[in-house]
């Protein structure tokens, strides 16, 4: 998916682009593949559990990667249930997955409580999704604006720092020809891409609201730092079944 399809033109000025490369050409870069978790159980009392469709999405990724011959030299996952279960279902070697809480998502309910008033729904139903997202967007803006002065347990600067610091640490310590998979969430991916493209907090918010479930974002790391090769790709899901393309 072209990034022009998901970002306003005003946010695209000055973006550094690097052409994609096949695995045989990867001698001078490390690849980091950021995968958003499959569909969780929005509207239930246990959101963090993958839905049946979320499990199907993870399996579709695994099948697609097997078809195209993609293998990951290392697989990392956040510690949240939906992240880890997506990694296990999509991975060819689930026993080797390394958990890292640097890739855990912000807590939406906590942000709504501290920066958006009381959560609008105790267990929002699918028909409440639009209202929920509007409330969450307002809470995210309040969280970012409060910076280190927030009453939330994790301030925005800490979240932003832990995500990008750990991505840089992974990239710097990897071999130049390694391909790493990181199973995580929309906020983490949006934070990373906004940093790579220098889009600021408005860019983070724009990216965060557009990420599909089980989408693939492709970063490369070389001598000049990070470059974005692909964003929010759901081609594997579309090939398996258009019904697997979901947002919430």
PDB file of C-alpha atoms in Angstrom:
ATOM      1  CA  UNK A   1       0.000   0.000   0.000  1.00  0.00           C
ATOM      2  CA  UNK A   2       1.345   3.419  -0.943  1.00  0.00           C
ATOM      3  CA  UNK A   3       1.807   5.805   1.949  1.00  0.00           C
ATOM      4  CA  UNK A   4       0.022   8.469  -0.095  1.00  0.00           C
ATOM      5  CA  UNK A   5      -3.152   6.456   0.491  1.00  0.00           C
ATOM      6  CA  UNK A   6      -2.943   6.790   4.254  1.00  0.00           C
ATOM      7  CA  UNK A   7      -1.276  10.145   4.930  1.00  0.00           C
ATOM      8  CA  UNK A   8      -2.320  13.689   4.047  1.00  0.00           C
ATOM      9  CA  UNK A   9      -0.127  15.310   1.396  1.00  0.00           C
ATOM     10  CA  UNK A  10       0.990  17.922   3.936  1.00  0.00           C
ATOM     11  CA  UNK A  11       2.642  15.189   5.998  1.00  0.00           C
ATOM     12  CA  UNK A  12       4.514  13.698   3.048  1.00  0.00           C
ATOM     13  CA  UNK A  13       6.871  16.601   2.363  1.00  0.00           C
ATOM     14  CA  UNK A  14      10.492  15.745   2.825  1.00  0.00           C
ATOM     15  CA  UNK A  15       9.962  12.000   3.195  1.00  0.00           C
ATOM     16  CA  UNK A  16      13.061   9.959   2.480  1.00  0.00           C
ATOM     17  CA  UNK A  17      12.260   6.934   0.324  1.00  0.00           C
ATOM     18  CA  UNK A  18      14.409   3.879  -0.210  1.00  0.00           C
ATOM     19  CA  UNK A  19      13.597   1.321  -2.940  1.00  0.00           C
ATOM     20  CA  UNK A  20      12.603  -2.138  -1.748  1.00  0.00           C
ATOM     21  CA  UNK A  21      15.159  -4.917  -2.104  1.00  0.00           C
ATOM     22  CA  UNK A  22      14.863  -8.663  -2.419  1.00  0.00           C
ATOM     23  CA  UNK A  23      16.471 -10.885   0.203  1.00  0.00           C
ATOM     24  CA  UNK A  24      19.402 -11.644  -2.111  1.00  0.00           C
ATOM     25  CA  UNK A  25      20.196  -7.909  -2.162  1.00  0.00           C
ATOM     26  CA  UNK A  26      20.138  -7.400   1.613  1.00  0.00           C
ATOM     27  CA  UNK A  27      23.894  -7.342   2.190  1.00  0.00           C
ATOM     28  CA  UNK A  28      23.979  -3.742   3.387  1.00  0.00           C
ATOM     29  CA  UNK A  29      20.832  -3.479   5.478  1.00  0.00           C
ATOM     30  CA  UNK A  30      18.894  -5.034   8.315  1.00  0.00           C
ATOM     31  CA  UNK A  31      15.161  -5.463   7.829  1.00  0.00           C
ATOM     32  CA  UNK A  32      12.652  -4.933  10.627  1.00  0.00           C
ATOM     33  CA  UNK A  33       9.131  -6.139   9.884  1.00  0.00           C
ATOM     34  CA  UNK A  34       6.559  -4.609  12.237  1.00  0.00           C
ATOM     35  CA  UNK A  35       3.303  -6.562  12.404  1.00  0.00           C
ATOM     36  CA  UNK A  36       0.159  -5.282  14.058  1.00  0.00           C
ATOM     37  CA  UNK A  37      -1.628  -7.982  16.036  1.00  0.00           C
ATOM     38  CA  UNK A  38      -4.661  -9.719  14.577  1.00  0.00           C
ATOM     39  CA  UNK A  39      -8.186  -8.589  15.374  1.00  0.00           C
ATOM     40  CA  UNK A  40      -8.755  -8.563  19.125  1.00  0.00           C
ATOM     41  CA  UNK A  41     -12.086  -9.002  20.912  1.00  0.00           C
ATOM     42  CA  UNK A  42     -13.428  -5.447  20.708  1.00  0.00           C
ATOM     43  CA  UNK A  43     -16.785  -5.234  22.463  1.00  0.00           C
ATOM     44  CA  UNK A  44     -16.080  -8.088  24.870  1.00  0.00           C
ATOM     45  CA  UNK A  45     -14.964  -8.042  28.491  1.00  0.00           C
ATOM     46  CA  UNK A  46     -11.530  -9.358  27.425  1.00  0.00           C
ATOM     47  CA  UNK A  47     -10.319  -7.196  24.549  1.00  0.00           C
ATOM     48  CA  UNK A  48      -6.785  -8.592  24.677  1.00  0.00           C
ATOM     49  CA  UNK A  49      -7.872 -12.018  23.384  1.00  0.00           C
ATOM     50  CA  UNK A  50      -7.683 -12.625  19.623  1.00  0.00           C
ATOM     51  CA  UNK A  51     -11.027 -13.092  17.911  1.00  0.00           C
ATOM     52  CA  UNK A  52     -11.575 -16.040  15.578  1.00  0.00           C
ATOM     53  CA  UNK A  53     -10.920 -13.665  12.690  1.00  0.00           C
ATOM     54  CA  UNK A  54      -7.748 -12.447  14.352  1.00  0.00           C
ATOM     55  CA  UNK A  55      -6.485 -16.017  14.497  1.00  0.00           C
ATOM     56  CA  UNK A  56      -7.350 -16.464  10.819  1.00  0.00           C
ATOM     57  CA  UNK A  57      -5.416 -13.296   9.990  1.00  0.00           C
ATOM     58  CA  UNK A  58      -2.306 -14.590  11.747  1.00  0.00           C
ATOM     59  CA  UNK A  59      -2.566 -17.904   9.915  1.00  0.00           C
ATOM     60  CA  UNK A  60      -2.962 -16.058   6.596  1.00  0.00           C
ATOM     61  CA  UNK A  61       0.300 -14.207   7.279  1.00  0.00           C
ATOM     62  CA  UNK A  62       2.100 -17.467   8.024  1.00  0.00           C
ATOM     63  CA  UNK A  63       0.773 -19.090   4.856  1.00  0.00           C
ATOM     64  CA  UNK A  64       1.753 -16.083   2.744  1.00  0.00           C
ATOM     65  CA  UNK A  65       5.281 -15.915   4.146  1.00  0.00           C
ATOM     66  CA  UNK A  66       5.737 -19.620   3.478  1.00  0.00           C
ATOM     67  CA  UNK A  67       4.601 -19.162  -0.135  1.00  0.00           C
ATOM     68  CA  UNK A  68       7.030 -16.327  -0.826  1.00  0.00           C
ATOM     69  CA  UNK A  69       9.911 -17.924   1.095  1.00  0.00           C
ATOM     70  CA  UNK A  70      10.147 -15.347   3.858  1.00  0.00           C
ATOM     71  CA  UNK A  71      11.894 -16.496   7.044  1.00  0.00           C
ATOM     72  CA  UNK A  72      12.749 -14.379  10.053  1.00  0.00           C
ATOM     73  CA  UNK A  73      16.135 -14.619  11.707  1.00  0.00           C
ATOM     74  CA  UNK A  74      14.599 -13.435  14.972  1.00  0.00           C
ATOM     75  CA  UNK A  75      11.022 -12.956  16.142  1.00  0.00           C
ATOM     76  CA  UNK A  76      10.167 -10.497  18.898  1.00  0.00           C
ATOM     77  CA  UNK A  77       6.758  -9.835  20.420  1.00  0.00           C
ATOM     78  CA  UNK A  78       5.269  -7.457  22.910  1.00  0.00           C
ATOM     79  CA  UNK A  79       3.976  -9.147  26.051  1.00  0.00           C
ATOM     80  CA  UNK A  80       0.259  -8.472  25.512  1.00  0.00           C
ATOM     81  CA  UNK A  81      -1.861 -11.552  24.827  1.00  0.00           C
ATOM     82  CA  UNK A  82      -3.058 -10.385  21.416  1.00  0.00           C
ATOM     83  CA  UNK A  83       0.496  -9.591  20.307  1.00  0.00           C
ATOM     84  CA  UNK A  84       2.044 -12.823  21.537  1.00  0.00           C
ATOM     85  CA  UNK A  85      -0.728 -15.066  20.204  1.00  0.00           C
ATOM     86  CA  UNK A  86      -0.461 -13.433  16.772  1.00  0.00           C
ATOM     87  CA  UNK A  87       3.283 -14.096  16.833  1.00  0.00           C
ATOM     88  CA  UNK A  88       2.816 -17.738  17.827  1.00  0.00           C
ATOM     89  CA  UNK A  89       0.226 -18.386  15.115  1.00  0.00           C
ATOM     90  CA  UNK A  90       2.200 -16.612  12.376  1.00  0.00           C
ATOM     91  CA  UNK A  91       5.684 -17.834  13.271  1.00  0.00           C
ATOM     92  CA  UNK A  92       7.434 -20.877  11.798  1.00  0.00           C
ATOM     93  CA  UNK A  93       9.285 -21.293  15.132  1.00  0.00           C
ATOM     94  CA  UNK A  94       6.976 -20.131  17.953  1.00  0.00           C
ATOM     95  CA  UNK A  95       9.205 -21.623  20.645  1.00  0.00           C
ATOM     96  CA  UNK A  96      11.950 -19.116  19.746  1.00  0.00           C
ATOM     97  CA  UNK A  97       9.839 -15.960  20.147  1.00  0.00           C
ATOM     98  CA  UNK A  98      11.419 -13.403  22.483  1.00  0.00           C
ATOM     99  CA  UNK A  99       9.043 -11.224  24.507  1.00  0.00           C
ATOM    100  CA  UNK A 100       9.882  -7.555  24.998  1.00  0.00           C
ATOM    101  CA  UNK A 101       7.545  -5.178  26.823  1.00  0.00           C
ATOM    102  CA  UNK A 102       9.119  -2.209  25.026  1.00  0.00           C
ATOM    103  CA  UNK A 103       6.693  -3.114  22.232  1.00  0.00           C
ATOM    104  CA  UNK A 104       3.569  -3.198  24.412  1.00  0.00           C
ATOM    105  CA  UNK A 105       0.770  -0.827  23.404  1.00  0.00           C
ATOM    106  CA  UNK A 106      -0.354   2.167  25.454  1.00  0.00           C
ATOM    107  CA  UNK A 107      -3.400   1.348  27.603  1.00  0.00           C
ATOM    108  CA  UNK A 108      -6.416   2.945  25.914  1.00  0.00           C
ATOM    109  CA  UNK A 109      -8.672   2.667  28.958  1.00  0.00           C
ATOM    110  CA  UNK A 110      -6.043   4.321  31.155  1.00  0.00           C
ATOM    111  CA  UNK A 111      -5.645   7.207  28.700  1.00  0.00           C
ATOM    112  CA  UNK A 112      -9.410   7.649  28.478  1.00  0.00           C
ATOM    113  CA  UNK A 113      -9.572   7.807  32.253  1.00  0.00           C
ATOM    114  CA  UNK A 114      -6.761  10.339  32.653  1.00  0.00           C
ATOM    115  CA  UNK A 115      -7.212  12.459  29.517  1.00  0.00           C
ATOM    116  CA  UNK A 116     -10.666  11.840  28.090  1.00  0.00           C
ATOM    117  CA  UNK A 117     -12.974  11.651  31.067  1.00  0.00           C
ATOM    118  CA  UNK A 118     -14.486   8.319  32.136  1.00  0.00           C
ATOM    119  CA  UNK A 119     -14.330   5.621  29.449  1.00  0.00           C
ATOM    120  CA  UNK A 120     -17.491   6.004  27.346  1.00  0.00           C
ATOM    121  CA  UNK A 121     -18.251   2.273  27.457  1.00  0.00           C
ATOM    122  CA  UNK A 122     -17.321  -0.363  30.001  1.00  0.00           C
ATOM    123  CA  UNK A 123     -17.319  -2.968  27.203  1.00  0.00           C
ATOM    124  CA  UNK A 124     -17.953  -1.133  23.917  1.00  0.00           C
ATOM    125  CA  UNK A 125     -19.927  -3.030  21.305  1.00  0.00           C
ATOM    126  CA  UNK A 126     -18.928  -3.063  17.613  1.00  0.00           C
ATOM    127  CA  UNK A 127     -21.607  -0.459  16.856  1.00  0.00           C
ATOM    128  CA  UNK A 128     -19.951   1.868  19.388  1.00  0.00           C
ATOM    129  CA  UNK A 129     -16.598   1.729  17.568  1.00  0.00           C
ATOM    130  CA  UNK A 130     -16.712   5.145  15.883  1.00  0.00           C
ATOM    131  CA  UNK A 131     -17.602   6.968  19.099  1.00  0.00           C
ATOM    132  CA  UNK A 132     -14.938   5.026  20.979  1.00  0.00           C
ATOM    133  CA  UNK A 133     -12.269   6.026  18.450  1.00  0.00           C
ATOM    134  CA  UNK A 134     -13.265   9.689  18.621  1.00  0.00           C
ATOM    135  CA  UNK A 135     -12.971   9.575  22.407  1.00  0.00           C
ATOM    136  CA  UNK A 136      -9.614   7.814  22.186  1.00  0.00           C
ATOM    137  CA  UNK A 137      -8.255  10.338  19.685  1.00  0.00           C
ATOM    138  CA  UNK A 138      -9.097  13.137  22.111  1.00  0.00           C
ATOM    139  CA  UNK A 139      -7.436  11.259  24.960  1.00  0.00           C
ATOM    140  CA  UNK A 140      -4.299  10.695  22.882  1.00  0.00           C
ATOM    141  CA  UNK A 141      -4.087  14.399  22.112  1.00  0.00           C
ATOM    142  CA  UNK A 142      -4.464  15.225  25.787  1.00  0.00           C
ATOM    143  CA  UNK A 143      -1.802  12.680  26.710  1.00  0.00           C
ATOM    144  CA  UNK A 144       0.667  14.081  24.187  1.00  0.00           C
ATOM    145  CA  UNK A 145      -0.037  17.679  25.219  1.00  0.00           C
ATOM    146  CA  UNK A 146       0.458  16.872  28.907  1.00  0.00           C
ATOM    147  CA  UNK A 147       3.907  15.470  28.106  1.00  0.00           C
ATOM    148  CA  UNK A 148       5.710  14.525  31.330  1.00  0.00           C
ATOM    149  CA  UNK A 149       3.077  16.260  33.475  1.00  0.00           C
ATOM    150  CA  UNK A 150       0.411  13.620  32.867  1.00  0.00           C
ATOM    151  CA  UNK A 151      -1.282  11.738  35.679  1.00  0.00           C
ATOM    152  CA  UNK A 152      -1.180   8.635  33.476  1.00  0.00           C
ATOM    153  CA  UNK A 153       1.306   5.968  34.655  1.00  0.00           C
ATOM    154  CA  UNK A 154       3.277   6.244  31.396  1.00  0.00           C
ATOM    155  CA  UNK A 155       3.862   9.732  29.941  1.00  0.00           C
ATOM    156  CA  UNK A 156       3.945  10.189  26.174  1.00  0.00           C
ATOM    157  CA  UNK A 157       7.715  10.984  26.098  1.00  0.00           C
ATOM    158  CA  UNK A 158       8.421   7.681  27.868  1.00  0.00           C
ATOM    159  CA  UNK A 159       6.246   5.678  25.456  1.00  0.00           C
ATOM    160  CA  UNK A 160       7.815   7.371  22.437  1.00  0.00           C
ATOM    161  CA  UNK A 161      11.298   6.884  23.852  1.00  0.00           C
ATOM    162  CA  UNK A 162      10.983   3.234  24.801  1.00  0.00           C
ATOM    163  CA  UNK A 163       9.604   2.270  21.384  1.00  0.00           C
ATOM    164  CA  UNK A 164      12.215   4.065  19.312  1.00  0.00           C
ATOM    165  CA  UNK A 165      15.137   3.348  21.635  1.00  0.00           C
ATOM    166  CA  UNK A 166      14.443  -0.372  21.502  1.00  0.00           C
ATOM    167  CA  UNK A 167      13.997  -0.408  17.718  1.00  0.00           C
ATOM    168  CA  UNK A 168      17.361   1.302  17.339  1.00  0.00           C
ATOM    169  CA  UNK A 169      18.917  -1.150  19.789  1.00  0.00           C
ATOM    170  CA  UNK A 170      17.558  -4.107  17.810  1.00  0.00           C
ATOM    171  CA  UNK A 171      18.807  -2.660  14.539  1.00  0.00           C
ATOM    172  CA  UNK A 172      22.259  -1.721  15.832  1.00  0.00           C
ATOM    173  CA  UNK A 173      22.907  -5.150  17.343  1.00  0.00           C
ATOM    174  CA  UNK A 174      21.587  -7.171  14.375  1.00  0.00           C
ATOM    175  CA  UNK A 175      23.739  -8.518  11.573  1.00  0.00           C
ATOM    176  CA  UNK A 176      23.436  -6.485   8.382  1.00  0.00           C
ATOM    177  CA  UNK A 177      21.662  -9.290   6.537  1.00  0.00           C
ATOM    178  CA  UNK A 178      19.141 -10.181   9.250  1.00  0.00           C
ATOM    179  CA  UNK A 179      15.380  -9.936   8.912  1.00  0.00           C
ATOM    180  CA  UNK A 180      13.614  -9.398  12.241  1.00  0.00           C
ATOM    181  CA  UNK A 181       9.878  -9.642  12.940  1.00  0.00           C
ATOM    182  CA  UNK A 182       8.320  -7.526  15.686  1.00  0.00           C
ATOM    183  CA  UNK A 183       4.711  -8.324  16.613  1.00  0.00           C
ATOM    184  CA  UNK A 184       3.168  -5.309  18.263  1.00  0.00           C
ATOM    185  CA  UNK A 185       0.286  -2.805  18.048  1.00  0.00           C
ATOM    186  CA  UNK A 186      -0.895   0.228  16.105  1.00  0.00           C
ATOM    187  CA  UNK A 187       0.434   2.848  18.507  1.00  0.00           C
ATOM    188  CA  UNK A 188       3.913   1.345  18.551  1.00  0.00           C
ATOM    189  CA  UNK A 189       4.071   1.092  14.754  1.00  0.00           C
ATOM    190  CA  UNK A 190       2.726   4.623  14.301  1.00  0.00           C
ATOM    191  CA  UNK A 191       5.282   5.910  16.794  1.00  0.00           C
ATOM    192  CA  UNK A 192       8.150   4.201  14.960  1.00  0.00           C
ATOM    193  CA  UNK A 193       7.121   5.336  11.477  1.00  0.00           C
ATOM    194  CA  UNK A 194       6.448   8.905  12.607  1.00  0.00           C
ATOM    195  CA  UNK A 195       9.978   8.986  14.011  1.00  0.00           C
ATOM    196  CA  UNK A 196      11.571   7.525  10.858  1.00  0.00           C
ATOM    197  CA  UNK A 197       9.765  10.048   8.636  1.00  0.00           C
ATOM    198  CA  UNK A 198      10.068  12.935  11.115  1.00  0.00           C
ATOM    199  CA  UNK A 199       6.305  13.528  11.047  1.00  0.00           C
ATOM    200  CA  UNK A 200       5.884  14.678  14.632  1.00  0.00           C
ATOM    201  CA  UNK A 201       2.888  14.008  16.837  1.00  0.00           C
ATOM    202  CA  UNK A 202       0.308  14.897  14.172  1.00  0.00           C
ATOM    203  CA  UNK A 203       1.895  12.271  11.968  1.00  0.00           C
ATOM    204  CA  UNK A 204       1.731   9.767  14.808  1.00  0.00           C
ATOM    205  CA  UNK A 205      -1.997  10.416  15.255  1.00  0.00           C
ATOM    206  CA  UNK A 206      -2.664  10.176  11.510  1.00  0.00           C
ATOM    207  CA  UNK A 207      -0.818   6.876  11.216  1.00  0.00           C
ATOM    208  CA  UNK A 208      -2.292   5.432  14.394  1.00  0.00           C
ATOM    209  CA  UNK A 209      -5.875   5.807  13.223  1.00  0.00           C
ATOM    210  CA  UNK A 210      -5.231   4.092   9.882  1.00  0.00           C
ATOM    211  CA  UNK A 211      -3.483   0.835  10.741  1.00  0.00           C
ATOM    212  CA  UNK A 212      -5.260  -2.393   9.780  1.00  0.00           C
ATOM    213  CA  UNK A 213      -5.245  -5.523  11.913  1.00  0.00           C
ATOM    214  CA  UNK A 214      -2.378  -7.899  11.032  1.00  0.00           C
ATOM    215  CA  UNK A 215      -0.862  -5.311   8.690  1.00  0.00           C
ATOM    216  CA  UNK A 216       2.835  -5.379   7.826  1.00  0.00           C
ATOM    217  CA  UNK A 217       5.155  -2.372   7.985  1.00  0.00           C
ATOM    218  CA  UNK A 218       8.658  -2.756   6.554  1.00  0.00           C
ATOM    219  CA  UNK A 219      11.683  -0.818   7.833  1.00  0.00           C
ATOM    220  CA  UNK A 220      15.287  -1.053   6.691  1.00  0.00           C
ATOM    221  CA  UNK A 221      18.296  -0.033   8.745  1.00  0.00           C
ATOM    222  CA  UNK A 222      21.620   0.801   7.137  1.00  0.00           C
ATOM    223  CA  UNK A 223      24.504   3.242   7.352  1.00  0.00           C
ATOM    224  CA  UNK A 224      22.192   6.245   7.049  1.00  0.00           C
ATOM    225  CA  UNK A 225      19.727   4.981   9.658  1.00  0.00           C
ATOM    226  CA  UNK A 226      16.148   3.844   9.172  1.00  0.00           C
ATOM    227  CA  UNK A 227      14.152   3.999   5.943  1.00  0.00           C
ATOM    228  CA  UNK A 228      10.530   3.057   5.325  1.00  0.00           C
ATOM    229  CA  UNK A 229      10.029   0.407   2.623  1.00  0.00           C
ATOM    230  CA  UNK A 230       6.345  -0.339   3.181  1.00  0.00           C
ATOM    231  CA  UNK A 231       3.498   0.661   5.468  1.00  0.00           C
ATOM    232  CA  UNK A 232       0.207  -0.926   6.556  1.00  0.00           C
ATOM    233  CA  UNK A 233       0.353  -3.698   3.947  1.00  0.00           C
ATOM    234  CA  UNK A 234      -2.564  -6.159   4.045  1.00  0.00           C
ATOM    235  CA  UNK A 235      -1.899  -7.815   0.693  1.00  0.00           C
ATOM    236  CA  UNK A 236      -1.559 -11.250   2.314  1.00  0.00           C
ATOM    237  CA  UNK A 237      -4.986 -10.879   3.913  1.00  0.00           C
ATOM    238  CA  UNK A 238      -6.652  -9.676   0.711  1.00  0.00           C
ATOM    239  CA  UNK A 239      -5.260 -12.678  -1.153  1.00  0.00           C
ATOM    240  CA  UNK A 240      -6.613 -15.055   1.481  1.00  0.00           C
ATOM    241  CA  UNK A 241     -10.044 -13.394   1.809  1.00  0.00           C
ATOM    242  CA  UNK A 242     -11.209  -9.754   1.644  1.00  0.00           C
ATOM    243  CA  UNK A 243     -13.177 -10.422   4.842  1.00  0.00           C
ATOM    244  CA  UNK A 244      -9.891 -10.701   6.726  1.00  0.00           C
ATOM    245  CA  UNK A 245      -9.148  -6.995   6.202  1.00  0.00           C
ATOM    246  CA  UNK A 246     -10.356  -5.337   9.412  1.00  0.00           C
ATOM    247  CA  UNK A 247      -9.529  -2.281  11.458  1.00  0.00           C
ATOM    248  CA  UNK A 248     -11.059  -3.003  14.865  1.00  0.00           C
TER     249      UNK A 248
END
